[in-house]
Short mmCIF file of C-alpha atoms in Angstrom, two decimals:
data_model
loop_
_atom_site.label_atom_id
_atom_site.label_comp_id
_atom_site.label_asym_id
_atom_site.label_seq_id
_atom_site.Cartn_x
_atom_site.Cartn_y
_atom_site.Cartn_z
CA MET A 1 -55.59 49.63 -75.19
CA ALA A 2 -55.30 52.64 -72.88
CA PRO A 3 -51.44 52.86 -71.27
CA VAL A 4 -53.41 52.51 -67.87
CA ALA A 5 -54.86 49.46 -68.74
CA MET A 6 -51.70 48.19 -70.56
CA SER A 7 -49.96 48.86 -67.00
CA ALA A 8 -52.29 46.81 -65.50
CA VAL A 9 -51.95 43.87 -67.55
CA ALA A 10 -47.94 44.23 -67.65
CA ARG A 11 -48.55 43.84 -63.81
CA SER A 12 -50.64 40.86 -64.06
CA ILE A 13 -47.81 38.84 -65.32
CA ALA A 14 -45.10 40.65 -63.88
CA GLY A 15 -44.21 37.57 -61.57
CA ALA A 16 -45.46 34.48 -63.56
CA LYS A 17 -42.73 31.46 -63.27
CA PRO A 18 -41.45 30.72 -67.11
CA LEU A 19 -42.57 27.02 -66.74
CA SER A 20 -45.69 25.43 -67.72
CA PHE A 21 -47.88 25.08 -64.46
CA TRP A 22 -48.65 21.52 -65.35
CA LEU A 23 -44.65 20.57 -64.78
CA ASP A 24 -44.43 22.71 -61.79
CA ASP A 25 -45.90 20.09 -59.46
CA PRO A 26 -44.64 18.37 -56.61
CA GLY A 27 -45.63 15.17 -57.52
CA ARG A 28 -43.47 14.86 -60.72
CA PRO A 29 -41.43 11.87 -60.64
CA GLU A 30 -37.59 11.51 -60.71
CA ALA A 31 -35.97 10.91 -63.41
CA LEU A 32 -35.36 7.18 -64.39
CA PRO A 33 -31.62 6.15 -65.30
CA ALA A 34 -30.02 6.73 -68.96
CA LEU A 35 -29.14 3.49 -70.82
CA THR A 36 -25.64 2.61 -70.78
CA GLY A 37 -24.45 -0.67 -72.63
CA ASP A 38 -26.27 -2.37 -75.05
CA GLU A 39 -30.25 -3.52 -74.61
CA HIS A 40 -32.21 -6.09 -76.37
CA CYS A 41 -35.88 -6.19 -76.81
CA ASP A 42 -38.94 -7.61 -78.69
CA LEU A 43 -39.86 -3.77 -79.22
CA LEU A 44 -38.44 -0.48 -78.86
CA VAL A 45 -40.57 2.47 -78.34
CA ILE A 46 -38.59 6.15 -78.64
CA GLY A 47 -40.09 8.93 -77.03
CA ALA A 48 -41.98 9.31 -73.93
CA GLY A 49 -44.90 11.67 -74.57
CA TYR A 50 -48.12 10.22 -75.04
CA SER A 51 -47.87 8.57 -78.04
CA GLY A 52 -44.62 6.59 -76.94
CA LEU A 53 -46.27 6.28 -73.84
CA TRP A 54 -49.38 4.52 -75.19
CA THR A 55 -47.58 2.52 -77.80
CA ALA A 56 -45.75 0.83 -74.81
CA LEU A 57 -48.61 0.33 -72.79
CA LEU A 58 -50.69 -1.24 -74.89
CA ALA A 59 -48.14 -3.24 -76.77
CA LYS A 60 -47.90 -5.04 -72.82
CA GLU A 61 -51.67 -5.27 -72.78
CA ARG A 62 -52.02 -6.74 -76.32
CA GLU A 63 -48.95 -9.12 -75.23
CA PRO A 64 -48.06 -9.04 -71.88
CA GLU A 65 -44.94 -11.33 -72.51
CA ARG A 66 -43.27 -9.16 -74.92
CA ASP A 67 -40.20 -7.44 -73.98
CA VAL A 68 -40.53 -3.56 -74.26
CA VAL A 69 -38.09 -1.22 -73.68
CA LEU A 70 -39.01 3.03 -73.72
CA ILE A 71 -36.70 5.57 -74.54
CA GLU A 72 -36.82 9.44 -73.52
CA GLY A 73 -34.05 11.88 -74.60
CA ARG A 74 -35.02 14.40 -71.49
CA GLU A 75 -37.67 13.08 -69.31
CA THR A 76 -41.21 11.38 -69.54
CA GLY A 77 -43.74 14.36 -70.63
CA TRP A 78 -41.53 16.83 -70.77
CA ALA A 79 -42.00 18.31 -74.03
CA ALA A 80 -45.70 18.91 -75.67
CA SER A 81 -47.40 16.12 -73.38
CA GLY A 82 -46.95 18.41 -70.48
CA ARG A 83 -47.17 21.95 -71.80
CA ASN A 84 -50.88 21.40 -73.80
CA GLY A 85 -54.30 22.57 -72.56
CA GLY A 86 -55.76 19.17 -71.23
CA PHE A 87 -57.90 18.86 -73.68
CA CYS A 88 -58.43 14.98 -74.06
CA ALA A 89 -60.87 15.12 -77.50
CA ALA A 90 -62.82 12.29 -79.06
CA SER A 91 -61.79 13.63 -82.67
CA LEU A 92 -59.39 11.99 -84.88
CA THR A 93 -59.19 14.40 -87.79
CA HIS A 94 -59.42 17.60 -85.83
CA GLY A 95 -62.89 18.20 -85.89
CA LEU A 96 -65.48 16.85 -87.83
CA PRO A 97 -65.34 19.58 -90.46
CA ASN A 98 -61.95 18.78 -91.51
CA GLY A 99 -63.11 15.00 -91.36
CA LEU A 100 -65.76 15.34 -93.65
CA GLU A 101 -63.66 17.71 -96.03
CA ARG A 102 -60.95 15.16 -96.50
CA TRP A 103 -62.62 11.40 -95.66
CA PRO A 104 -66.01 11.98 -96.37
CA ASP A 105 -66.64 8.43 -96.74
CA GLU A 106 -65.08 7.40 -94.19
CA VAL A 107 -66.08 10.12 -91.53
CA GLU A 108 -68.78 8.30 -89.53
CA LYS A 109 -66.03 5.28 -88.55
CA LEU A 110 -63.30 7.86 -87.82
CA GLU A 111 -66.00 9.42 -85.69
CA GLU A 112 -66.82 6.19 -84.10
CA LEU A 113 -63.61 4.74 -83.48
CA GLY A 114 -62.83 8.04 -81.76
CA ALA A 115 -65.74 8.09 -79.12
CA ARG A 116 -64.55 4.57 -78.73
CA ASN A 117 -60.86 6.02 -78.18
CA LEU A 118 -61.86 8.20 -75.84
CA ASP A 119 -64.19 5.97 -73.71
CA ALA A 120 -60.79 3.83 -73.59
CA ILE A 121 -58.77 6.39 -72.29
CA GLU A 122 -61.31 6.83 -69.47
CA GLU A 123 -61.25 3.46 -68.96
CA ALA A 124 -57.49 2.88 -68.70
CA VAL A 125 -57.65 6.30 -66.12
CA ALA A 126 -59.54 4.36 -63.96
CA ARG A 127 -58.29 1.07 -64.30
CA TYR A 128 -54.65 1.76 -63.64
CA GLY A 129 -55.38 4.37 -61.01
CA ILE A 130 -54.04 7.66 -62.42
CA ASP A 131 -54.77 10.64 -60.92
CA CYS A 132 -54.99 12.93 -63.59
CA GLU A 133 -57.85 15.17 -62.71
CA PHE A 134 -59.93 13.44 -65.65
CA GLU A 135 -63.62 15.49 -66.12
CA ARG A 136 -65.47 14.81 -68.90
CA THR A 137 -67.42 18.03 -69.31
CA GLY A 138 -67.24 18.68 -72.66
CA GLU A 139 -66.23 21.70 -74.49
CA ILE A 140 -68.25 24.86 -75.91
CA ASP A 141 -66.82 26.27 -79.09
CA VAL A 142 -67.68 30.29 -78.62
CA ALA A 143 -68.78 32.82 -80.91
CA THR A 144 -67.49 36.36 -80.41
CA GLN A 145 -68.06 37.74 -83.90
CA PRO A 146 -71.54 37.90 -85.37
CA HIS A 147 -70.35 36.00 -88.44
CA GLN A 148 -68.96 33.20 -86.51
CA LEU A 149 -72.72 32.80 -84.72
CA GLU A 150 -73.99 32.49 -88.03
CA GLU A 151 -71.63 29.77 -89.03
CA LEU A 152 -71.86 28.15 -85.50
CA ARG A 153 -75.79 27.98 -86.09
CA GLU A 154 -75.42 26.66 -89.74
CA TRP A 155 -73.10 23.75 -88.50
CA HIS A 156 -75.32 22.50 -85.76
CA GLN A 157 -77.85 22.48 -88.30
CA GLU A 158 -75.72 20.71 -90.73
CA LEU A 159 -74.78 17.91 -87.46
CA GLU A 160 -78.55 17.73 -86.98
CA ARG A 161 -79.01 16.55 -90.49
CA ARG A 162 -76.35 14.38 -90.56
CA GLY A 163 -77.43 12.62 -87.68
CA PHE A 164 -74.39 13.28 -85.50
CA GLY A 165 -76.09 13.63 -81.88
CA GLY A 166 -74.64 15.27 -78.63
CA VAL A 167 -74.10 18.65 -79.80
CA GLU A 168 -76.00 21.45 -78.26
CA PHE A 169 -76.34 25.01 -79.91
CA LEU A 170 -76.44 27.80 -77.14
CA ASP A 171 -77.65 31.38 -77.70
CA GLY A 172 -75.83 34.52 -76.37
CA ASP A 173 -78.22 34.18 -72.99
CA ALA A 174 -77.74 30.52 -72.83
CA LEU A 175 -74.05 30.23 -73.15
CA ARG A 176 -73.55 33.15 -70.38
CA ALA A 177 -75.50 31.11 -68.11
CA HIS A 178 -72.67 28.46 -68.08
CA VAL A 179 -69.88 30.90 -68.97
CA ASP A 180 -70.53 34.75 -68.16
CA SER A 181 -68.12 36.95 -70.66
CA PRO A 182 -69.46 40.24 -72.59
CA THR A 183 -67.85 39.01 -75.43
CA PHE A 184 -69.94 35.62 -75.99
CA LEU A 185 -72.70 36.08 -78.42
CA GLY A 186 -73.83 31.88 -78.85
CA GLY A 187 -72.08 28.79 -78.94
CA LEU A 188 -72.21 25.05 -79.56
CA TRP A 189 -71.35 22.90 -76.70
CA ASP A 190 -69.92 19.16 -77.14
CA ARG A 191 -71.14 17.24 -74.35
CA ARG A 192 -69.17 13.96 -74.52
CA GLY A 193 -66.59 14.82 -76.88
CA VAL A 194 -63.99 16.22 -74.67
CA ALA A 195 -62.74 15.66 -71.40
CA MET A 196 -60.47 17.90 -69.13
CA LEU A 197 -57.57 16.74 -67.54
CA HIS A 198 -54.03 17.44 -66.12
CA PRO A 199 -52.09 16.87 -69.24
CA ALA A 200 -48.59 16.02 -67.15
CA LYS A 201 -50.49 13.90 -64.34
CA LEU A 202 -51.68 11.71 -67.36
CA ALA A 203 -48.28 11.42 -68.85
CA TRP A 204 -46.64 10.27 -65.30
CA GLY A 205 -49.31 7.98 -64.66
CA LEU A 206 -48.71 6.49 -67.93
CA LYS A 207 -45.14 5.83 -67.12
CA GLN A 208 -45.93 4.25 -63.71
CA ALA A 209 -48.43 2.31 -65.32
CA CYS A 210 -45.75 0.66 -68.36
CA LEU A 211 -43.43 0.14 -65.24
CA ASP A 212 -45.73 -1.83 -63.33
CA LEU A 213 -46.81 -3.72 -66.61
CA GLY A 214 -42.73 -4.43 -66.96
CA VAL A 215 -41.82 -1.75 -69.57
CA ARG A 216 -37.91 -0.61 -69.03
CA ILE A 217 -37.82 2.97 -68.97
CA TYR A 218 -34.43 5.18 -70.05
CA GLU A 219 -34.65 8.64 -69.56
CA HIS A 220 -32.17 11.07 -70.84
CA THR A 221 -31.33 8.98 -73.41
CA ARG A 222 -31.95 10.01 -76.96
CA GLY A 223 -32.12 7.91 -80.09
CA LEU A 224 -29.44 8.87 -82.36
CA GLU A 225 -29.54 6.83 -85.32
CA LEU A 226 -31.43 3.78 -86.62
CA ALA A 227 -29.99 1.03 -88.74
CA ARG A 228 -30.95 -2.55 -89.70
CA THR A 229 -29.10 -5.74 -88.30
CA GLY A 230 -30.04 -8.80 -88.65
CA THR A 231 -33.51 -9.90 -88.53
CA GLY A 232 -34.46 -6.50 -86.19
CA MET A 233 -33.02 -2.61 -85.74
CA ALA A 234 -30.35 -0.92 -83.68
CA VAL A 235 -30.61 2.45 -82.34
CA ARG A 236 -27.75 4.01 -81.12
CA THR A 237 -28.17 6.34 -78.07
CA PRO A 238 -25.32 8.17 -76.18
CA GLY A 239 -24.23 5.41 -73.69
CA GLY A 240 -25.20 2.51 -75.58
CA ARG A 241 -27.41 0.91 -78.23
CA VAL A 242 -30.89 -1.25 -78.12
CA LEU A 243 -31.28 -4.31 -80.40
CA ALA A 244 -34.92 -4.81 -81.14
CA ARG A 245 -37.08 -6.85 -83.53
CA ARG A 246 -39.22 -3.74 -83.89
CA VAL A 247 -39.17 -0.42 -83.35
CA ALA A 248 -42.20 2.50 -82.83
CA LEU A 249 -41.82 6.09 -83.20
CA GLY A 250 -43.44 8.49 -81.07
CA THR A 251 -40.96 11.46 -81.45
CA ASN A 252 -43.57 13.61 -83.03
CA ILE A 253 -42.37 17.28 -83.98
CA PHE A 254 -38.35 16.11 -82.86
CA PRO A 255 -36.62 14.91 -86.29
CA SER A 256 -37.43 11.47 -87.00
CA LEU A 257 -34.90 9.06 -87.04
CA VAL A 258 -36.85 8.00 -90.31
CA LYS A 259 -35.35 11.16 -92.82
CA ARG A 260 -38.04 11.09 -95.59
CA VAL A 261 -41.30 11.50 -92.82
CA ARG A 262 -39.49 15.26 -91.44
CA PRO A 263 -40.75 17.47 -94.62
CA TYR A 264 -44.53 16.17 -93.60
CA THR A 265 -44.33 18.46 -90.02
CA VAL A 266 -43.08 21.91 -88.95
CA PRO A 267 -43.17 23.15 -85.22
CA VAL A 268 -45.23 25.76 -83.95
CA TYR A 269 -45.07 27.43 -80.97
CA ASP A 270 -48.25 27.91 -78.91
CA TYR A 271 -48.26 29.87 -75.68
CA ALA A 272 -50.55 29.68 -72.69
CA LEU A 273 -50.98 31.64 -69.18
CA MET A 274 -52.18 30.05 -65.96
CA THR A 275 -54.08 32.54 -63.30
CA GLU A 276 -53.62 32.48 -59.88
CA PRO A 277 -56.53 30.37 -57.94
CA LEU A 278 -59.97 32.01 -58.49
CA THR A 279 -61.64 32.83 -55.02
CA GLU A 280 -65.43 32.13 -54.55
CA GLU A 281 -66.38 35.56 -55.54
CA GLN A 282 -64.58 35.51 -58.25
CA LEU A 283 -65.45 32.56 -59.76
CA ALA A 284 -69.25 33.32 -58.94
CA ALA A 285 -68.48 36.58 -61.05
CA ILE A 286 -67.95 34.57 -64.40
CA GLY A 287 -70.29 31.36 -63.77
CA TRP A 288 -68.47 28.34 -65.55
CA GLN A 289 -70.59 25.97 -63.08
CA ASN A 290 -69.98 23.21 -65.17
CA ARG A 291 -66.51 23.50 -65.88
CA GLN A 292 -66.46 22.71 -70.00
CA GLY A 293 -63.52 23.97 -71.79
CA LEU A 294 -64.06 26.37 -74.01
CA GLY A 295 -62.29 27.75 -77.47
CA ASP A 296 -63.56 30.67 -79.58
CA SER A 297 -64.18 30.11 -83.24
CA ALA A 298 -61.60 32.65 -84.54
CA ASN A 299 -59.01 31.54 -86.92
CA GLN A 300 -56.57 32.84 -84.43
CA PHE A 301 -57.99 31.31 -81.63
CA HIS A 302 -58.00 31.13 -77.92
CA TYR A 303 -58.73 28.19 -75.89
CA PHE A 304 -59.28 28.23 -72.29
CA ARG A 305 -60.29 25.82 -69.08
CA LEU A 306 -60.29 25.62 -65.35
CA SER A 307 -58.36 23.54 -63.25
CA ALA A 308 -58.98 21.59 -60.60
CA ASP A 309 -57.61 24.34 -58.03
CA ASN A 310 -60.05 26.64 -60.22
CA ARG A 311 -57.10 28.65 -61.97
CA VAL A 312 -58.17 29.59 -65.33
CA LEU A 313 -55.91 28.62 -68.12
CA TRP A 314 -55.63 30.81 -71.17
CA GLY A 315 -53.61 30.12 -74.16
CA GLY A 316 -53.69 30.01 -78.16
CA TYR A 317 -53.66 33.12 -80.54
CA ASP A 318 -50.16 33.11 -81.90
CA ALA A 319 -48.73 30.47 -83.57
CA ILE A 320 -45.10 31.38 -83.96
CA TYR A 321 -43.14 29.11 -86.79
CA PRO A 322 -39.44 29.78 -86.55
CA TYR A 323 -37.30 30.13 -89.77
CA GLY A 324 -36.05 26.60 -90.71
CA GLY A 325 -37.94 24.88 -88.43
CA ARG A 326 -35.95 25.89 -85.53
CA LEU A 327 -36.51 24.09 -81.73
CA SER A 328 -34.95 26.02 -78.94
CA ALA A 329 -35.84 26.00 -75.57
CA THR A 330 -35.47 30.24 -75.63
CA LEU A 331 -38.59 30.08 -78.20
CA ASP A 332 -40.27 28.77 -74.91
CA GLN A 333 -40.64 32.56 -73.61
CA ARG A 334 -42.41 34.89 -75.45
CA PRO A 335 -43.04 38.13 -73.67
CA GLU A 336 -44.85 39.99 -76.13
CA THR A 337 -47.16 37.12 -76.76
CA PHE A 338 -48.18 36.77 -72.99
CA LEU A 339 -48.38 40.49 -72.59
CA LYS A 340 -51.02 39.91 -75.73
CA LEU A 341 -52.59 36.57 -74.05
CA ALA A 342 -52.98 38.29 -70.86
CA GLY A 343 -54.71 41.52 -72.70
CA GLN A 344 -56.90 39.71 -74.50
CA PHE A 345 -57.44 37.51 -71.27
CA PHE A 346 -58.97 40.69 -69.52
CA GLU A 347 -60.84 41.73 -72.00
CA CYS A 348 -62.83 38.36 -71.95
CA PHE A 349 -63.43 38.73 -68.62
CA PRO A 350 -63.18 42.08 -67.25
CA GLN A 351 -64.73 40.73 -63.81
CA LEU A 352 -61.54 39.19 -63.28
CA ALA A 353 -59.49 42.44 -63.11
CA GLY A 354 -56.25 42.12 -60.64
CA VAL A 355 -56.36 38.59 -61.08
CA ARG A 356 -52.25 37.57 -61.54
CA PHE A 357 -50.89 34.70 -63.67
CA THR A 358 -48.81 32.67 -61.83
CA HIS A 359 -47.21 30.86 -65.04
CA ALA A 360 -46.11 31.49 -68.60
CA TRP A 361 -44.96 28.97 -70.67
CA GLY A 362 -44.93 27.88 -74.67
CA GLY A 363 -43.64 24.63 -76.55
CA ALA A 364 -43.75 23.40 -79.85
CA ILE A 365 -46.56 21.61 -81.59
CA ASP A 366 -46.01 19.14 -84.65
CA THR A 367 -48.26 20.54 -87.44
CA CYS A 368 -48.53 18.86 -90.85
CA SER A 369 -50.56 20.05 -93.82
CA ARG A 370 -53.83 18.01 -93.04
CA PHE A 371 -53.99 19.30 -89.29
CA SER A 372 -54.23 15.13 -88.12
CA ALA A 373 -52.05 12.27 -87.66
CA PHE A 374 -50.34 10.36 -90.33
CA PHE A 375 -48.68 7.07 -90.18
CA GLY A 376 -46.37 4.50 -92.05
CA THR A 377 -43.82 2.26 -91.74
CA ALA A 378 -40.02 2.03 -92.94
CA HIS A 379 -37.07 -1.04 -93.13
CA GLN A 380 -39.70 -3.19 -94.33
CA GLY A 381 -42.25 -3.01 -91.39
CA ARG A 382 -39.62 -3.39 -89.18
CA VAL A 383 -40.38 0.58 -87.96
CA ALA A 384 -43.78 2.42 -87.38
CA TYR A 385 -44.25 6.02 -86.64
CA ALA A 386 -47.04 8.50 -86.03
CA ALA A 387 -46.95 12.35 -86.29
CA GLY A 388 -48.70 15.60 -87.30
CA TYR A 389 -51.50 15.73 -84.52
CA THR A 390 -51.82 19.48 -84.98
CA GLY A 391 -52.20 19.75 -81.33
CA LEU A 392 -55.03 17.51 -81.07
CA GLY A 393 -52.44 14.47 -79.51
CA VAL A 394 -53.76 14.08 -76.14
CA GLY A 395 -56.19 11.75 -77.01
CA ALA A 396 -55.15 10.98 -80.77
CA THR A 397 -52.00 9.48 -79.33
CA ARG A 398 -53.76 6.28 -78.25
CA PHE A 399 -55.27 5.94 -81.60
CA GLY A 400 -52.18 6.29 -83.02
CA ALA A 401 -50.58 4.02 -80.81
CA GLU A 402 -53.17 1.38 -81.56
CA VAL A 403 -52.59 1.97 -85.74
CA MET A 404 -48.34 1.55 -85.02
CA LEU A 405 -49.01 -1.59 -83.06
CA ASP A 406 -51.41 -2.82 -85.90
CA LEU A 407 -48.46 -2.26 -88.70
CA LEU A 408 -45.82 -3.38 -86.78
CA ALA A 409 -47.57 -6.76 -86.89
CA GLY A 410 -48.32 -6.84 -90.39
CA GLU A 411 -52.21 -7.00 -89.56
CA GLU A 412 -55.35 -5.84 -91.68
CA THR A 413 -57.57 -3.97 -89.35
CA GLU A 414 -60.40 -1.65 -89.15
CA ARG A 415 -57.63 1.18 -88.35
CA THR A 416 -55.18 0.46 -91.04
CA ALA A 417 -57.98 -0.13 -93.61
CA LEU A 418 -59.07 3.81 -93.16
CA GLU A 419 -57.81 6.04 -95.96
CA MET A 420 -56.67 8.56 -93.51
CA VAL A 421 -54.21 5.67 -91.98
CA ARG A 422 -52.90 4.85 -95.58
CA SER A 423 -53.07 8.55 -97.07
CA LYS A 424 -50.11 11.25 -96.27
CA PRO A 425 -50.92 14.83 -95.84
CA MET A 426 -48.66 17.22 -98.76
CA PRO A 427 -45.03 18.01 -97.17
CA PHE A 428 -44.18 21.45 -96.42
CA PRO A 429 -41.57 22.70 -98.88
CA PRO A 430 -38.18 23.57 -98.13
CA GLU A 431 -37.12 26.91 -96.98
CA PRO A 432 -37.62 29.87 -97.64
CA PHE A 433 -40.57 28.57 -99.42
CA ALA A 434 -42.12 26.96 -96.34
CA TRP A 435 -41.71 30.47 -93.79
CA ALA A 436 -43.08 32.42 -96.79
CA GLY A 437 -45.98 30.37 -96.82
CA ILE A 438 -46.75 30.17 -93.62
CA GLU A 439 -46.69 33.46 -92.90
CA LEU A 440 -48.73 34.63 -95.88
CA THR A 441 -51.21 31.95 -94.19
CA LYS A 442 -51.09 33.93 -90.80
CA ARG A 443 -51.57 37.26 -91.92
CA SER A 444 -54.42 35.99 -94.48
CA LEU A 445 -56.25 34.49 -91.78
CA ALA A 446 -55.55 37.47 -89.06
CA ARG A 447 -57.19 40.01 -92.15
CA ALA A 448 -60.16 37.18 -92.44
CA ASP A 449 -60.88 37.52 -88.88
CA GLU A 450 -61.10 41.23 -88.98
CA ASN A 451 -63.16 41.37 -92.19
CA GLY A 452 -66.16 39.14 -91.17
CA GLY A 453 -64.65 35.81 -91.89
CA HIS A 454 -64.02 36.27 -95.48
CA ARG A 455 -61.25 34.53 -97.06
CA ASN A 456 -58.96 35.91 -99.72
CA LEU A 457 -57.95 34.66 -102.57
CA TRP A 458 -54.94 32.67 -100.85
CA LEU A 459 -56.81 31.03 -98.38
CA ARG A 460 -59.20 29.86 -100.85
CA THR A 461 -56.45 28.56 -102.98
CA MET A 462 -54.93 26.67 -100.21
CA ASP A 463 -58.65 25.48 -99.33
CA ARG A 464 -58.95 23.91 -102.76
CA LEU A 465 -55.58 22.19 -102.42
CA GLY A 466 -56.35 20.73 -98.96
CA LEU A 467 -53.48 22.86 -97.83
CA GLY A 468 -53.38 24.30 -94.21
CA PHE A 469 -51.85 25.92 -90.96
CA ASP A 470 -53.67 26.06 -87.57
CA SER A 471 -53.58 28.86 -85.71
#
C-alpha cells in the first residue's frame, strides 16, 4: 500500500472507540446485584452468554415450576455474545462441508435440526418481543480469487446433486448487482440459512425473558468451585454458594469448572471494525439492497454486514492465539490488526474512501479442533456442559442448550442420539506444542490463500486427522 493510502487508512481508525459497537448502546441494561449468602434451586446455570441464557429460558419453558438460578461473572452478554458479527446461522456443524466430512451418515438430520433451531430462534424473538433487529436475509459466500470461484461452483453442483436447496450461485455480475465490489468474482447465496441481528440486544432480550419467567439472575458472580453435596451440587462464588440439584455450564472459553474439559478448547482472538453510518449516496455506491451478510472464501476470511442504521461491520482475517491460552482484556485491542482490517476494507470498497470507523474491538472465541460444539456430563449426570462453538454460537447455542437439558434429564432424544453429541473432538496438546501447531497451521493457511488454494503437507496431514484451526 502506498504511503499516502496508508496515512488515509490510519486516519480512518484514529478516532475509533476501543469498545464493541453492540455494547456501546444507551439501551444496555443496568447490572443486577451479585449473590450474597446461600441460594438453593433445582437448576443452576453458569454463564449469561447465549449458551446460559437459552438454557435457563428453555428450562423454564419445559417446566415452568422448575426453580432456576443463573449466575454471571461479569454482565449479561459482555463477552463473545456482545462482540460477534451478529450472523445467526442455521448450521450446527460450522457449515455443511464440515458436517459432511465429520458426520456423513447424519448430516441430513443435523441440517434439519439446524433449520428447526433457527426457526425456533426467530419464533422466540417474536414471542418475547425481543428487539434485536432480526433480519433473515441470508449470507453470501464470496469468491475473490479464481480458484475460490471454481470451488464455489463445484460446491453448488454438489449441493444440487445431494438435494440441498435454498442456495443460489451468483456469477460476478449477478453478485455485484447485490453488493458491488471490484474484488467480487461470484458467490453462493444461502437465502434462508442465516439471519442478521444485533447480538447484544439478543442477549439482553433473552435476559429479560428469563426474568419474566421467574429465573433469578445474579451478575458479577463468578462460579469458583464445583463440588458434590448430598444428592446435588454446590457451587462456590465470591459472596456465597448455590446449592442445586443440577448444573449447566455455559462458560464456553472461560476455564470450565469440569477440569477435564479444558484441553478441548483454546481461545482465539477475533477482531472487528464498525464504520460510521453510510449516507444514501455511499450506500447507493455499493448497492447492498437486500442486506445479506457476506463472507469471503479465503482461509483467512473476512465477514461483513450492515447494521440497522447502515453502518458496515468488517471483521475477521487475523485469528490470534495467545501462548498458553491466556485470556486478558489487553488482547481485546490490537492496533496492527485494526490497521490491516481498515486497509483491506478500502481495497474491497474503494467507493467508500473517506469513511471513518467509530468502533474497533476484539474478543475470544472458544475454538475446538472440529470447529463445532461438543457436549458431555460430569458428576454422575448432575452437571452438563457444551462448548467449542468456534464462532458460530449465535444460533447453535440454542441447540446446545436443548442438548444440555436433555442430558441433565437423562432423556434419550433425537439430539442425544447423534454421533455429534456422543463424540468429542481431539484435545489440544500442552504447550509449547499447541502454540507451535497453531502457528504452523495459520502460516500454512496464509500460504494456501496466496498459492491458489494449494494445501501443503502440514494442512493435508491435518485434514486426514480431522484436525483444524479456523481463522
